[in-house]
XYZ file of C-alpha atoms in Angstrom:
511
model
C -40.788 -28.974 79.995
C -38.475 -26.263 79.021
C -38.603 -24.863 82.374
C -37.990 -27.840 84.196
C -34.505 -28.581 85.756
C -31.463 -29.526 83.755
C -30.334 -33.123 83.140
C -33.209 -34.883 82.801
C -33.202 -37.993 80.549
C -34.273 -41.308 78.682
C -32.833 -44.412 77.533
C -34.562 -45.752 74.291
C -33.771 -49.661 73.926
C -34.722 -52.080 71.797
C -35.932 -55.759 71.587
C -33.862 -56.349 69.021
C -30.982 -54.650 66.704
C -32.916 -52.700 64.126
C -36.081 -52.377 66.593
C -36.076 -49.117 65.785
C -34.086 -47.208 68.250
C -31.973 -44.651 66.469
C -35.285 -43.772 64.958
C -37.459 -43.406 67.670
C -34.202 -41.433 69.276
C -34.123 -39.350 66.667
C -38.161 -38.521 66.891
C -38.051 -37.842 70.321
C -35.317 -35.215 69.490
C -36.749 -33.574 67.492
C -40.444 -33.573 68.790
C -38.427 -32.089 72.207
C -36.887 -29.562 70.083
C -39.726 -28.412 68.487
C -41.505 -28.195 71.586
C -38.637 -25.807 72.917
C -36.564 -28.387 75.135
C -32.794 -27.837 74.799
C -31.961 -31.966 74.031
C -29.313 -33.863 73.171
C -28.700 -37.466 71.731
C -26.198 -39.771 73.361
C -24.817 -43.594 72.531
C -22.207 -44.506 74.722
C -20.998 -47.344 72.224
C -21.988 -47.333 68.762
C -20.873 -50.190 66.118
C -20.944 -49.009 63.055
C -18.914 -48.253 59.538
C -21.360 -45.258 58.571
C -19.977 -42.484 60.817
C -19.311 -38.628 60.494
C -17.207 -36.110 61.781
C -17.780 -33.080 63.955
C -16.606 -29.933 63.212
C -13.592 -30.150 65.860
C -12.421 -33.428 63.990
C -13.876 -36.044 66.149
C -15.248 -39.400 64.768
C -18.942 -40.535 65.635
C -21.311 -42.779 64.297
C -23.879 -41.279 61.330
C -26.983 -41.983 63.471
C -25.621 -40.001 66.311
C -24.914 -37.015 63.971
C -28.541 -37.025 62.370
C -29.974 -37.108 65.818
C -27.782 -34.266 66.720
C -29.422 -32.734 63.470
C -33.154 -33.805 64.695
C -32.214 -31.935 67.691
C -31.129 -29.157 66.236
C -27.611 -29.294 67.721
C -24.179 -29.270 66.539
C -22.922 -33.296 66.951
C -19.822 -33.331 68.985
C -17.468 -36.326 70.372
C -19.402 -36.412 73.783
C -22.253 -37.640 72.243
C -21.095 -40.804 70.862
C -17.918 -41.302 72.801
C -16.832 -45.144 71.975
C -17.486 -45.613 68.517
C -16.412 -49.793 67.032
C -15.430 -49.802 63.342
C -15.704 -53.631 62.362
C -12.642 -54.336 60.113
C -13.504 -58.331 60.314
C -16.164 -60.788 62.115
C -13.647 -61.111 64.849
C -12.208 -57.579 65.518
C -13.195 -53.614 65.225
C -11.020 -50.718 65.196
C -12.054 -48.978 68.556
C -12.840 -44.844 68.298
C -12.512 -43.310 71.509
C -13.779 -39.580 71.923
C -13.888 -39.218 68.193
C -10.093 -40.250 67.650
C -8.929 -44.194 67.100
C -7.076 -45.915 69.495
C -5.970 -49.074 68.496
C -7.563 -52.775 67.168
C -9.196 -54.809 69.572
C -10.832 -58.350 69.262
C -14.507 -59.154 70.266
C -13.179 -61.096 73.599
C -10.420 -58.403 74.225
C -13.069 -55.426 74.208
C -15.465 -57.291 76.096
C -12.998 -59.045 78.835
C -12.270 -56.067 80.357
C -11.735 -52.811 78.439
C -15.717 -51.999 78.330
C -15.456 -51.817 81.919
C -12.501 -49.692 81.706
C -14.692 -47.177 79.654
C -17.900 -47.065 81.676
C -16.424 -43.432 83.262
C -15.636 -42.102 80.380
C -19.160 -42.736 78.977
C -20.669 -41.717 82.268
C -18.335 -38.675 82.242
C -19.396 -37.237 78.543
C -23.211 -38.293 79.679
C -22.599 -35.989 82.651
C -21.418 -33.471 80.460
C -24.082 -33.315 78.009
C -26.978 -33.033 81.575
C -25.027 -29.755 82.698
C -25.801 -28.764 79.474
C -29.148 -29.357 78.355
C -32.367 -29.826 79.922
C -33.125 -33.426 78.401
C -30.838 -36.213 77.087
C -31.947 -38.820 75.114
C -29.706 -41.958 75.038
C -29.931 -45.184 72.540
C -29.117 -48.339 73.637
C -27.175 -51.144 71.366
C -28.506 -54.623 70.553
C -31.087 -55.709 73.512
C -30.494 -54.964 77.382
C -31.246 -58.495 77.511
C -27.681 -60.062 76.329
C -27.184 -61.710 79.430
C -23.915 -62.562 78.618
C -22.661 -59.469 78.398
C -24.527 -57.472 80.872
C -21.669 -57.280 83.233
C -19.611 -55.634 81.365
C -22.328 -53.297 79.501
C -21.890 -49.532 79.309
C -24.616 -48.641 76.826
C -27.765 -50.540 77.965
C -28.640 -50.982 81.529
C -24.920 -49.939 82.286
C -25.595 -46.600 81.146
C -29.189 -46.447 82.832
C -28.210 -47.794 85.952
C -25.359 -45.003 86.175
C -27.434 -42.250 85.333
C -30.795 -43.802 87.150
C -32.589 -42.554 83.351
C -36.102 -44.780 82.882
C -36.096 -47.166 79.792
C -38.538 -47.290 77.489
C -37.850 -51.105 75.438
C -38.517 -50.026 71.652
C -40.319 -53.668 69.666
C -40.443 -54.361 65.706
C -44.310 -55.779 65.368
C -43.730 -56.000 61.728
C -41.041 -59.298 62.993
C -43.755 -60.894 64.996
C -43.630 -61.938 68.440
C -43.512 -58.340 70.102
C -45.480 -59.086 73.226
C -43.332 -61.951 74.214
C -40.097 -59.943 73.502
C -41.449 -57.381 75.366
C -41.755 -59.906 78.524
C -39.039 -61.732 78.111
C -37.023 -58.929 77.558
C -37.965 -57.602 80.618
C -37.454 -60.988 82.400
C -34.401 -61.553 81.660
C -33.188 -58.407 83.864
C -32.377 -58.125 87.287
C -34.592 -56.863 90.043
C -32.455 -53.141 90.049
C -32.190 -53.002 86.365
C -35.976 -54.345 85.728
C -36.929 -51.214 88.463
C -35.973 -48.924 85.427
C -37.905 -50.330 83.023
C -40.831 -48.101 82.895
C -42.332 -49.197 79.775
C -42.829 -50.159 75.662
C -43.153 -48.637 72.609
C -44.735 -50.706 69.450
C -42.680 -49.871 66.077
C -43.631 -50.611 62.688
C -47.506 -51.559 63.114
C -49.653 -51.724 59.916
C -53.379 -51.803 60.367
C -56.069 -51.116 63.251
C -54.651 -50.081 66.007
C -57.731 -51.212 68.071
C -56.949 -54.711 67.587
C -53.588 -54.491 68.898
C -55.281 -52.989 72.258
C -56.237 -55.939 74.270
C -52.280 -57.389 73.543
C -51.214 -53.848 75.671
C -54.122 -54.554 78.018
C -52.518 -58.019 78.922
C -48.870 -57.290 78.638
C -49.547 -54.286 81.436
C -51.662 -56.651 83.380
C -48.595 -59.434 83.161
C -45.675 -56.541 83.541
C -47.286 -54.062 85.644
C -45.601 -51.218 82.622
C -47.800 -49.382 80.377
C -47.144 -48.928 76.723
C -46.630 -45.635 75.697
C -47.482 -45.592 72.091
C -47.706 -47.413 68.756
C -45.915 -46.192 65.508
C -47.119 -47.143 62.243
C -45.217 -48.715 59.602
C -43.869 -45.689 57.813
C -42.141 -45.530 54.144
C -39.491 -43.218 52.687
C -37.617 -42.040 55.926
C -34.188 -42.229 54.338
C -32.500 -41.677 57.176
C -28.699 -42.418 58.016
C -28.853 -45.629 60.259
C -26.374 -47.569 61.717
C -25.513 -50.405 59.097
C -25.530 -53.510 61.461
C -22.758 -56.520 60.270
C -25.354 -58.208 57.809
C -24.264 -56.100 54.564
C -20.791 -55.879 55.949
C -19.982 -59.664 55.709
C -22.526 -61.192 53.340
C -22.569 -58.649 50.563
C -25.461 -60.707 48.709
C -27.691 -59.438 51.622
C -27.514 -55.847 49.735
C -27.705 -57.412 46.330
C -30.812 -55.464 44.687
C -31.457 -53.117 47.774
C -32.778 -50.052 46.146
C -32.160 -46.677 47.952
C -35.923 -44.980 48.552
C -35.965 -41.923 46.113
C -38.358 -39.042 45.763
C -41.614 -40.365 44.150
C -41.552 -38.250 41.484
C -41.107 -38.173 37.444
C -37.877 -37.655 36.054
C -37.329 -33.855 34.624
C -35.661 -35.038 31.482
C -37.064 -37.272 29.035
C -34.736 -40.200 30.772
C -34.087 -41.884 34.227
C -30.466 -41.944 35.370
C -29.456 -45.655 36.546
C -26.801 -45.967 39.706
C -25.282 -49.040 40.453
C -23.328 -49.204 43.706
C -20.874 -52.049 44.370
C -21.923 -53.602 47.076
C -18.048 -54.076 48.554
C -17.111 -55.841 51.890
C -17.324 -53.493 54.602
C -19.026 -51.010 53.179
C -18.453 -47.818 54.639
C -21.046 -44.873 54.398
C -23.017 -46.075 51.648
C -25.581 -43.146 53.264
C -23.306 -41.406 50.293
C -25.748 -42.457 47.566
C -28.806 -41.067 49.154
C -28.674 -37.596 47.914
C -28.575 -39.353 44.497
C -31.444 -41.619 45.442
C -33.062 -37.925 46.552
C -32.999 -36.628 43.007
C -35.782 -37.154 41.169
C -35.655 -39.797 38.077
C -32.864 -41.685 40.013
C -32.597 -44.502 40.590
C -29.888 -46.344 42.715
C -29.335 -50.207 43.896
C -26.602 -51.822 45.082
C -24.770 -55.013 43.034
C -22.731 -57.582 43.189
C -22.341 -59.130 39.521
C -20.591 -57.926 36.675
C -23.579 -58.127 34.566
C -25.733 -55.512 36.363
C -23.275 -52.803 35.752
C -24.584 -53.449 31.833
C -27.308 -51.290 32.315
C -25.726 -48.944 34.716
C -25.537 -45.277 33.732
C -22.992 -44.953 36.639
C -21.622 -47.086 38.657
C -20.097 -46.071 42.378
C -17.620 -47.899 44.381
C -18.071 -47.059 47.412
C -16.439 -46.674 50.769
C -14.580 -49.497 52.705
C -13.002 -50.442 55.652
C -11.099 -53.032 53.805
C -9.261 -51.548 50.576
C -7.677 -54.176 49.736
C -10.483 -57.014 50.694
C -12.506 -55.259 48.539
C -10.159 -54.867 46.054
C -9.753 -58.588 45.924
C -13.770 -59.133 46.167
C -13.995 -56.912 42.844
C -11.669 -59.178 41.040
C -13.160 -62.471 41.905
C -16.826 -61.500 40.914
C -15.680 -60.123 37.711
C -16.281 -56.552 38.413
C -12.963 -55.324 37.955
C -12.735 -56.067 34.581
C -16.317 -54.635 34.150
C -14.876 -51.244 35.591
C -12.199 -50.961 33.145
C -14.191 -51.917 30.459
C -16.515 -48.907 31.517
C -13.729 -46.792 31.610
C -12.312 -47.938 28.320
C -15.279 -47.443 26.760
C -15.851 -43.215 28.342
C -18.898 -45.148 30.771
C -19.099 -43.189 34.041
C -17.260 -44.648 37.335
C -17.330 -42.494 41.009
C -14.885 -44.017 43.309
C -15.319 -42.292 47.011
C -12.740 -42.931 49.559
C -11.872 -46.506 49.621
C -13.843 -47.057 46.340
C -11.282 -44.111 44.692
C -8.405 -46.027 46.534
C -9.419 -49.074 44.795
C -9.408 -47.346 41.255
C -5.515 -45.966 41.582
C -2.619 -47.705 40.203
C -0.931 -48.827 43.201
C -1.634 -49.374 47.400
C 1.198 -49.656 49.794
C -1.224 -51.124 52.935
C 1.142 -51.761 56.081
C -1.583 -50.828 58.096
C -5.214 -51.396 57.375
C -4.618 -55.122 55.563
C -0.924 -55.082 56.726
C -1.099 -56.803 52.811
C 2.128 -54.443 51.528
C 2.436 -53.652 47.830
C -0.688 -54.093 46.176
C -1.785 -53.094 42.567
C -4.980 -51.652 42.268
C -7.222 -51.252 39.363
C -5.228 -48.704 37.514
C -7.983 -46.391 36.163
C -6.773 -43.627 37.774
C -3.178 -42.058 38.356
C -2.832 -42.420 41.887
C -0.518 -43.890 44.381
C -1.970 -44.846 47.971
C 0.049 -45.071 51.120
C -1.603 -46.192 54.409
C -0.490 -44.118 56.868
C -1.061 -45.355 61.025
C -2.703 -41.777 61.995
C -6.244 -41.414 59.958
C -7.370 -37.803 58.416
C -10.232 -36.616 59.916
C -11.047 -33.380 58.378
C -14.069 -31.144 57.231
C -12.978 -30.056 53.762
C -14.905 -27.246 51.764
C -13.898 -26.361 48.169
C -15.505 -26.415 44.230
C -15.623 -28.543 41.692
C -17.570 -28.462 38.756
C -18.203 -24.783 38.812
C -19.901 -25.445 42.625
C -19.449 -24.942 46.247
C -18.906 -28.239 47.916
C -18.352 -29.451 51.165
C -17.776 -32.744 52.761
C -15.631 -34.886 55.326
C -12.889 -37.032 55.108
C -12.261 -40.353 57.289
C -9.497 -42.527 55.781
C -5.570 -43.846 56.644
C -4.621 -44.019 53.184
C -2.973 -41.154 51.865
C -2.949 -40.500 48.246
C -0.557 -39.020 45.518
C -2.108 -37.992 42.265
C 0.134 -38.031 39.526
C -1.774 -36.656 36.659
C -5.688 -36.535 35.680
C -7.806 -33.248 36.163
C -8.247 -32.277 39.522
C -11.590 -33.323 41.408
C -11.881 -32.298 44.784
C -9.038 -33.436 46.396
C -8.566 -36.745 44.018
C -8.719 -36.603 39.734
C -10.475 -37.513 37.152
C -9.308 -39.055 34.132
C -12.118 -39.175 31.119
C -15.259 -40.579 32.704
C -13.807 -41.609 35.788
C -13.806 -39.643 38.934
C -12.167 -40.208 42.662
C -12.044 -38.252 45.747
C -11.457 -39.061 49.304
C -14.670 -36.469 50.359
C -17.463 -38.050 51.386
C -20.981 -36.128 51.429
C -19.820 -34.234 48.409
C -23.203 -35.088 46.999
C -25.305 -33.079 49.367
C -23.980 -29.884 47.977
C -27.267 -29.280 45.395
C -25.338 -27.584 42.743
C -22.432 -29.587 42.697
C -24.603 -32.495 42.683
C -26.834 -31.359 39.745
C -23.604 -30.247 37.801
C -22.066 -33.632 38.433
C -25.216 -35.287 37.186
C -25.136 -32.994 34.183
C -21.869 -34.671 33.380
C -22.710 -38.285 33.829
C -25.963 -37.450 31.554
C -23.788 -36.401 28.558
C -21.315 -38.985 29.083
C -23.808 -41.883 29.472
C -25.939 -40.265 26.331
C -28.905 -39.783 27.897
C -31.561 -37.668 28.326
C -31.706 -36.973 31.883
C -32.316 -33.277 33.637
C -31.571 -32.907 37.145
C -34.308 -31.091 39.225
C -33.418 -27.368 39.641
C -35.279 -27.295 42.907
C -34.029 -30.495 45.007
C -32.374 -29.543 48.053
C -30.865 -32.536 49.860
C -30.849 -30.605 53.484
C -34.439 -29.569 53.076
C -35.309 -33.326 52.285
C -33.549 -34.286 55.440
C -35.070 -31.478 57.485
C -38.856 -32.975 56.745
C -37.928 -36.264 56.829
C -36.549 -35.444 60.762
C -39.837 -33.682 61.164
C -42.059 -36.874 60.322
C -40.198 -38.466 62.966
C -41.416 -36.085 65.153
C -44.505 -36.112 64.088
C -44.579 -40.086 64.500
C -44.012 -39.249 68.109
C -46.255 -36.282 68.802
C -49.332 -37.976 67.021
C -48.936 -41.656 68.384
C -46.845 -41.901 71.091
C -48.328 -40.438 75.018
C -46.179 -37.715 74.844
C -47.231 -36.119 78.593
C -46.095 -39.465 79.998
C -42.781 -39.774 77.810
C -42.211 -35.844 79.388
C -42.949 -37.103 82.918
C -40.360 -39.985 82.399
C -37.825 -37.656 81.443
C -38.240 -35.231 84.264
C -38.923 -37.709 86.894
C -37.246 -41.117 86.089
C -39.115 -44.097 85.857
C -42.124 -44.633 88.316
C -41.873 -46.224 91.825
C -42.904 -49.822 92.641
C -42.597 -51.682 89.616
C -42.999 -55.263 89.937
C -40.483 -57.597 89.409
C -40.827 -60.193 86.349
C -39.113 -63.361 87.810
C -37.191 -65.414 86.815
C -34.585 -62.494 86.730
C -31.153 -62.231 85.491
C -29.125 -65.666 86.097
């Protein structure tokens, strides 16, 4: 493949959201990169509050940044030209080529704006095809969303434009995977069906030989092969798209635990971290670096009493700072945070969480709520500006080098306290706009030592935990899943030669 003509590719679609498109795309990218193929990921349109800032200062989905790391290339705005960041269940901020261009309702976006973007996303894809041997595209939701097909630019719309073959991923752990494969194909037009090359089963538990008769029958019914059966794998812990369930129904995250390294604590105690599951939570991947530490237990909470036994409470980023502030007050969490601060018990606010901890918020941009009092735990005043700050800062804190990335409309004026990154610290309350700072190993260890001391825990950070190495191991595991459980020769033929000719049409087709 490494000597093949440049510009081949593949679209990874799914029977549903969360079928595993992101991880399969990353796995294919890592497998190809290890095989000597110059490969790039691509997702024309992404809906997520988990985002990242590229080195050129563009905002893209964290899933695409993770896939770029899997491909061993630097992420760019070309890899995710359209990013939708929900602000409610009816509207989103539209980020185009890494920069916000305004708010739009779902009806307005699908009513015409989306079609106008097809030329932009196909141009980005063609630029990648001109640079890389292969481009692995990720779809969104399902390609069989027939109500949205006319304006689709991320599933069959981009596959048709690029003439890319499509592999459909199904989550067998949910059940009904054969019906989902058949129904997804049968609801597509003849032109779209001609690009559906076959299927990939994800999250299988058990003896694969029991599945083989079903795959043979599926081939007989559809004329299409199943390109692999990927086993259910715990502990991947990679950056993910957040979907919408935890964004608007916060109880969906209550009690959820970020998977931690299976290793005993180095010291005598574990360290318990509670993350407030605020509305429109963004970049909750910030706490993954904490969960990677042996002896650190991270869970999401939405009740005041759940903060009682926490050694550290994190108020994470949010796309709705004023909404999150009201939510904290309604649930009694604001009072619980104030009690913690008065008792010298650790609290960390990140981005929107940092803004919430301040004294005052002036917001005529995000919520248009005007003047709103904050929790008053940090001497900070925040004013929201229309221009979004997108940056990749580098600095030092707690005697250690640290780097991160910034994504925010709120500009903080720090009026006191001890400097902490771009924010400040008062007692055991810390605040910063920097996402990703805890991925800096030395800084994370120094911060956890401070937390343990303030919490009275005999917790000792492991001296050799490398978050970047753990991430590489996880990406290699994804590559292993593809290499060991997928028909890689067949996938290479698809990437280089396109969909097989003569694929049968399954009625009824698109209405």
